[in-house]
Amino acid sequence: MNKIKKIIMNSINTEEHIFSSHQKEIDRLNNMVLKFIILVSLVIFVFLSLCIIVINKSMTQLSFVYMIATAILLLLGIFVFKTKSHYIVLISLYTCFTIFFFITVYLSSFVFPESLGASIVGLLLLVPLVIIDKTWRINAITILFYIAFVVSTFVYKNQVMAFDDMTNCGVFTIIGMILGQYLKKIKLTNIINQDKFRKLSQTDALTHLYNRRKLENFMCSSDEKQKITGVIMVDIDLFKQYNDTYGHQQGDKCLEEVGACLYRIAKQYHLKPFRYGGEEFVITSTSHTYDELYTIANDIKDGIFEMQLDFKESPYQYITISAGVSEISGSQAIDAYDLVDRADKALYHAKSNGRNIVVGYSYLKR
């Protein structure tokens, strides 16, 4: 019993972790499904309403039900069209299926009371198959739909027909939940794999920092909150000589350790570090002043030196770095590319004037 409980708890915790880690992508897929359901349902309900009115040459109770459903879905579509809240998206999805549920119950119990509730079968299969949601919630709502249908069918149908409906829908409800769980697992696995691939394509394999491709995406972003306002460019001093002396394997290890130090300091100051290429790194800011960036660059320089990575051929006996700093107000750069170019010029000046120093672009303009 304890083993089963442990398996269930592990499954719940794993699902919770997946949902919290990939909520944005899950919301995007649910939003796509929601918009598709609303669009298709609107077309179907309007078409059915018009057909009934044309055939009967008047407004019937059934056409009125379809028109009410159309109006509700239309309002729902307008409300959720641009929403990013996953709660609103989920509530809207369940609201759509609740509308379908009431319509199918109405058809089964009042319009065609002598027929089996085949439409309910399809509905109860679709709910867990279509929505990506936590298992306990989607199964609870599916079971709730099933119970409500069973109650209505026993109230409005004869017992033989009601028993057949209960049995048929019960079987398909269980099948729907099992298939839904299986398909959800496939969908979540696909989301996880896509996320891993995306991270691999944007991450440097050696240092585990963002790579130059990610930097390019970041620099091209139209999001004002992500607009780069400052850049620190870092270069490991005499790294080619270090590689020639100690070998490429030791050189890779050096890059790893320098990358780890950059990540730690960048995280402390809410900056984004990137491996720019070879022994060069770029650290971007969206809010720091020039003086703050200059101070942070010196912290990085000191932090690398304090790691005391042996390099006997260096004038300082240890691995050191040089850095160039640029900030949008101090350098009058027009965009992120301009900032990187100015930081690179400042770095070149640092490399040409003894290394193991920080130079700001503002200094070059004096």
XYZ file of C-alpha atoms in Angstrom:
366
model
C 0.000 0.000 0.000
C 2.822 2.390 0.918
C 4.598 1.517 -2.336
C 1.489 2.380 -4.386
C 1.091 5.631 -2.429
C 4.736 6.497 -3.084
C 4.352 5.834 -6.834
C 1.226 8.030 -6.966
C 2.934 10.855 -5.029
C 6.023 10.682 -7.270
C 3.783 10.831 -10.342
C 1.928 13.878 -8.959
C 5.187 15.655 -8.039
C 6.677 14.931 -11.475
C 3.583 16.284 -13.201
C 3.601 19.389 -10.983
C 7.250 20.017 -11.881
C 6.611 19.596 -15.625
C 3.647 21.958 -15.562
C 5.511 24.616 -13.556
C 8.595 24.352 -15.797
C 6.755 24.388 -19.136
C 3.590 26.327 -18.312
C 4.122 28.872 -21.078
C 4.240 26.247 -23.856
C 1.318 24.298 -22.348
C -0.716 27.517 -22.245
C 0.169 28.224 -25.873
C -1.093 24.790 -26.993
C -4.264 25.036 -24.885
C -4.867 28.517 -26.297
C -4.565 27.195 -29.857
C -7.027 24.384 -29.073
C -9.425 26.847 -27.428
C -9.452 29.211 -30.428
C -9.927 26.296 -32.827
C -12.830 24.866 -30.766
C -14.546 28.263 -30.531
C -14.149 28.947 -34.259
C -15.378 25.514 -35.394
C -18.229 25.506 -32.862
C -19.419 28.943 -33.965
C -19.540 27.819 -37.595
C -21.404 24.589 -36.709
C -23.919 26.215 -34.363
C -24.713 29.067 -36.776
C -25.119 26.557 -39.621
C -27.421 24.288 -37.556
C -29.490 27.256 -36.361
C -30.005 28.499 -39.897
C -30.859 25.001 -41.186
C -33.483 24.479 -38.473
C -35.036 27.908 -39.109
C -35.142 27.321 -42.887
C -36.625 23.818 -42.539
C -39.232 24.794 -39.927
C -39.754 28.310 -41.319
C -39.722 29.620 -37.768
C -37.587 29.836 -34.652
C -37.755 26.554 -32.727
C -36.603 25.751 -29.214
C -33.598 23.841 -30.587
C -32.504 26.681 -32.877
C -32.869 29.035 -29.901
C -30.558 26.772 -27.847
C -27.963 26.820 -30.648
C -28.165 30.605 -30.944
C -27.663 31.045 -27.187
C -24.637 28.718 -27.359
C -23.318 30.748 -30.321
C -23.684 34.014 -28.405
C -21.897 32.607 -25.329
C -19.032 31.202 -27.431
C -18.729 34.482 -29.328
C -18.432 36.453 -26.081
C -15.992 33.873 -24.745
C -13.886 34.142 -27.916
C -13.727 37.947 -27.647
C -12.803 37.711 -23.961
C -9.996 35.162 -24.309
C -8.603 36.158 -27.728
C -5.518 37.869 -26.299
C -5.378 36.407 -22.828
C -2.134 34.952 -21.467
C -3.494 33.696 -18.158
C -3.483 29.888 -18.107
C -6.326 29.902 -15.578
C -8.579 31.858 -17.950
C -7.632 29.591 -20.858
C -8.432 26.442 -18.846
C -11.685 27.864 -17.485
C -12.667 28.839 -21.027
C -11.893 25.352 -22.354
C -13.958 23.707 -19.643
C -16.728 26.277 -20.255
C -16.821 25.277 -23.945
C -17.178 21.610 -23.034
C -19.825 22.473 -20.429
C -21.846 24.221 -23.164
C -21.451 21.160 -25.403
C -22.451 18.956 -22.485
C -25.702 20.808 -21.825
C -26.578 20.795 -25.520
C -25.944 17.045 -25.845
C -27.924 16.331 -22.661
C -30.762 18.436 -24.050
C -30.635 16.540 -27.364
C -30.410 13.149 -25.671
C -33.081 13.669 -22.989
C -35.585 15.999 -24.651
C -35.196 16.020 -28.427
C -34.305 12.352 -28.969
C -35.316 10.606 -25.714
C -35.680 7.232 -27.442
C -32.105 7.256 -28.750
C -28.846 6.363 -27.033
C -26.649 9.245 -25.889
C -24.016 8.756 -28.590
C -23.062 12.444 -28.612
C -22.212 12.249 -24.889
C -19.859 9.385 -25.651
C -17.941 11.578 -28.089
C -17.904 14.478 -25.652
C -16.583 12.417 -22.745
C -13.829 11.071 -25.004
C -12.812 14.526 -26.225
C -12.454 16.285 -22.862
C -9.367 14.370 -21.603
C -7.943 13.964 -25.123
C -7.994 17.640 -26.084
C -7.106 19.604 -22.941
C -3.610 19.557 -21.445
C -4.246 19.848 -17.725
C -3.360 18.177 -14.458
C -4.636 14.598 -14.256
C -6.713 14.956 -11.103
C -8.592 17.998 -12.397
C -9.356 16.776 -15.898
C -10.452 13.345 -14.631
C -12.601 14.904 -11.896
C -14.422 17.126 -14.416
C -14.863 14.217 -16.868
C -16.356 12.050 -14.109
C -18.564 14.964 -13.024
C -19.907 15.236 -16.587
C -20.564 11.496 -16.616
C -22.428 11.545 -13.275
C -24.538 14.539 -14.377
C -25.426 12.723 -17.613
C -26.366 9.506 -15.787
C -28.625 11.423 -13.406
C -30.349 13.282 -16.269
C -30.825 10.130 -18.353
C -32.418 8.230 -15.439
C -34.720 11.199 -14.760
C -35.893 11.760 -18.342
C -35.585 8.309 -19.991
C -36.977 4.886 -19.327
C -34.785 2.653 -17.149
C -33.680 0.289 -19.930
C -32.492 3.140 -22.143
C -30.962 4.919 -19.156
C -29.049 1.801 -18.105
C -27.692 1.353 -21.649
C -26.590 4.993 -21.746
C -24.955 4.688 -18.338
C -23.042 1.548 -19.351
C -21.936 2.820 -22.756
C -20.865 6.211 -21.525
C -19.151 4.676 -18.486
C -16.980 2.504 -20.724
C -16.111 5.399 -23.019
C -15.415 7.706 -20.082
C -12.819 5.255 -18.759
C -11.348 4.788 -22.245
C -11.216 8.585 -22.694
C -9.385 9.108 -19.403
C -6.867 6.339 -20.124
C -6.222 7.536 -23.688
C -6.147 11.134 -22.477
C -3.471 10.305 -19.916
C -1.428 8.477 -22.556
C -1.727 11.295 -25.126
C -0.980 13.931 -22.503
C 2.214 12.074 -21.624
C 3.204 12.119 -25.314
C 2.400 15.841 -25.595
C 4.365 16.724 -22.446
C 7.318 14.586 -23.571
C 7.278 16.440 -26.892
C 7.198 19.806 -25.092
C 10.135 18.752 -22.870
C 12.167 17.515 -25.853
C 11.498 20.706 -27.814
C 12.556 22.763 -24.806
C 15.773 20.724 -24.465
C 16.533 21.154 -28.161
C 15.866 24.892 -27.949
C 18.173 25.234 -24.938
C 20.887 23.174 -26.637
C 20.679 25.349 -29.747
C 21.062 28.488 -27.604
C 23.620 27.244 -25.069
C 27.360 26.826 -25.360
C 28.151 23.154 -24.743
C 31.444 23.843 -22.934
C 30.654 26.715 -20.553
C 26.847 26.189 -20.383
C 26.393 29.922 -20.915
C 24.115 31.297 -23.616
C 25.833 31.242 -27.026
C 26.233 33.914 -29.694
C 23.056 32.804 -31.453
C 21.062 33.479 -28.296
C 22.772 36.854 -27.972
C 21.714 37.724 -31.537
C 18.097 36.814 -30.715
C 18.289 38.861 -27.536
C 19.760 41.861 -29.381
C 16.985 41.729 -32.009
C 14.183 41.491 -29.436
C 11.470 44.145 -29.732
C 10.526 43.729 -26.072
C 11.329 46.999 -24.304
C 11.906 45.131 -21.033
C 14.717 43.164 -22.696
C 16.328 46.118 -24.447
C 20.096 46.018 -23.896
C 21.398 49.245 -22.345
C 24.886 48.130 -21.328
C 27.577 45.637 -22.349
C 30.688 44.200 -20.715
C 32.990 42.380 -23.122
C 35.503 40.033 -21.511
C 38.551 38.354 -23.048
C 40.934 35.873 -21.383
C 44.444 37.294 -21.603
C 47.054 35.378 -23.653
C 44.679 32.441 -24.055
C 46.291 31.205 -27.284
C 49.620 31.005 -25.460
C 47.879 29.206 -22.570
C 46.455 26.644 -25.011
C 49.828 26.141 -26.665
C 51.519 25.646 -23.307
C 49.004 23.510 -21.422
C 47.061 21.876 -24.258
C 43.503 22.236 -25.507
C 42.040 19.964 -22.831
C 43.373 22.218 -20.088
C 42.252 25.204 -22.163
C 38.698 23.854 -22.221
C 38.821 23.401 -18.452
C 39.975 26.988 -18.090
C 37.070 28.206 -20.225
C 34.648 26.185 -18.084
C 35.938 27.701 -14.845
C 35.972 31.238 -16.221
C 32.437 30.699 -17.557
C 31.258 29.484 -14.147
C 32.745 32.558 -12.470
C 31.101 34.881 -15.008
C 27.758 33.162 -14.511
C 27.969 33.479 -10.725
C 28.820 37.186 -10.769
C 26.368 37.990 -13.589
C 23.560 36.250 -11.702
C 24.422 38.229 -8.567
C 23.910 41.495 -10.481
C 20.964 40.282 -12.626
C 22.981 40.336 -15.851
C 22.987 37.904 -18.783
C 26.315 36.239 -19.702
C 27.077 34.840 -23.174
C 30.039 33.070 -24.718
C 30.761 35.274 -27.707
C 33.326 33.006 -29.317
C 36.708 31.463 -28.469
C 37.927 33.078 -25.258
C 35.573 36.078 -25.526
C 32.451 36.598 -23.425
C 29.715 39.230 -23.456
C 27.621 40.250 -20.456
C 24.524 42.357 -21.102
C 22.502 44.673 -18.897
C 19.035 46.169 -19.264
C 19.162 48.641 -16.381
C 22.648 49.323 -14.949
C 24.444 52.666 -15.201
C 27.909 53.035 -16.700
C 29.525 53.359 -13.256
C 27.742 50.230 -12.021
C 28.857 48.232 -15.057
C 32.429 49.469 -14.662
C 32.406 48.338 -11.018
C 30.925 44.944 -11.953
C 33.573 44.491 -14.670
C 36.270 45.077 -12.055
C 34.557 42.555 -9.753
C 34.729 40.037 -12.598
C 38.403 40.831 -13.227
C 39.218 40.402 -9.531
C 37.069 37.277 -9.263
C 38.922 35.586 -12.131
C 42.307 36.509 -10.661
C 41.310 35.218 -7.208
C 40.564 31.801 -8.735
C 44.375 31.537 -9.147
C 44.351 29.395 -12.268
C 48.066 28.747 -12.815
C 49.599 30.355 -15.888
C 53.366 30.719 -15.377
C 53.883 32.386 -18.751
C 51.599 35.257 -17.746
C 53.200 38.342 -16.199
C 50.715 37.872 -13.347
C 51.424 34.111 -12.932
C 47.681 33.360 -13.094
C 44.877 33.543 -15.633
C 43.620 37.109 -15.981
C 41.007 38.844 -18.090
C 40.645 42.210 -19.753
C 37.269 43.893 -20.148
C 35.618 46.664 -22.136
C 32.497 48.465 -20.944
C 29.889 50.451 -22.855
C 26.582 51.919 -21.731
C 23.941 53.503 -23.929
C 23.898 56.996 -22.383
C 27.669 57.199 -21.960
C 28.575 55.893 -25.414
C 25.675 57.366 -27.419
C 25.166 53.964 -29.082
C 22.109 53.642 -31.309
C 21.394 49.971 -30.630
C 22.682 46.765 -29.005
C 25.026 46.032 -31.917
C 26.560 49.477 -31.496
C 27.017 48.828 -27.774
C 28.847 45.556 -28.448
C 31.055 47.304 -31.010
C 31.954 50.052 -28.521
C 32.639 47.520 -25.748
C 34.885 45.654 -28.205
C 36.836 48.853 -28.944
C 37.268 49.448 -25.218
C 38.410 45.828 -24.776
C 40.959 46.244 -27.583
C 42.323 49.284 -25.760
C 42.584 47.237 -22.544
C 44.457 44.464 -24.357
C 46.849 47.009 -25.870
C 47.637 48.639 -22.533
C 48.937 45.870 -20.322
C 45.943 43.527 -19.981
C 44.260 42.597 -16.664
C 42.447 45.936 -16.707
C 38.965 47.307 -17.380
C 38.461 50.102 -19.898
C 35.211 51.948 -20.477
C 34.239 53.355 -23.863
C 33.524 56.693 -22.186
C 37.222 56.869 -21.292
C 38.203 56.520 -24.960
C 36.074 59.531 -25.886
C 37.945 61.889 -23.564
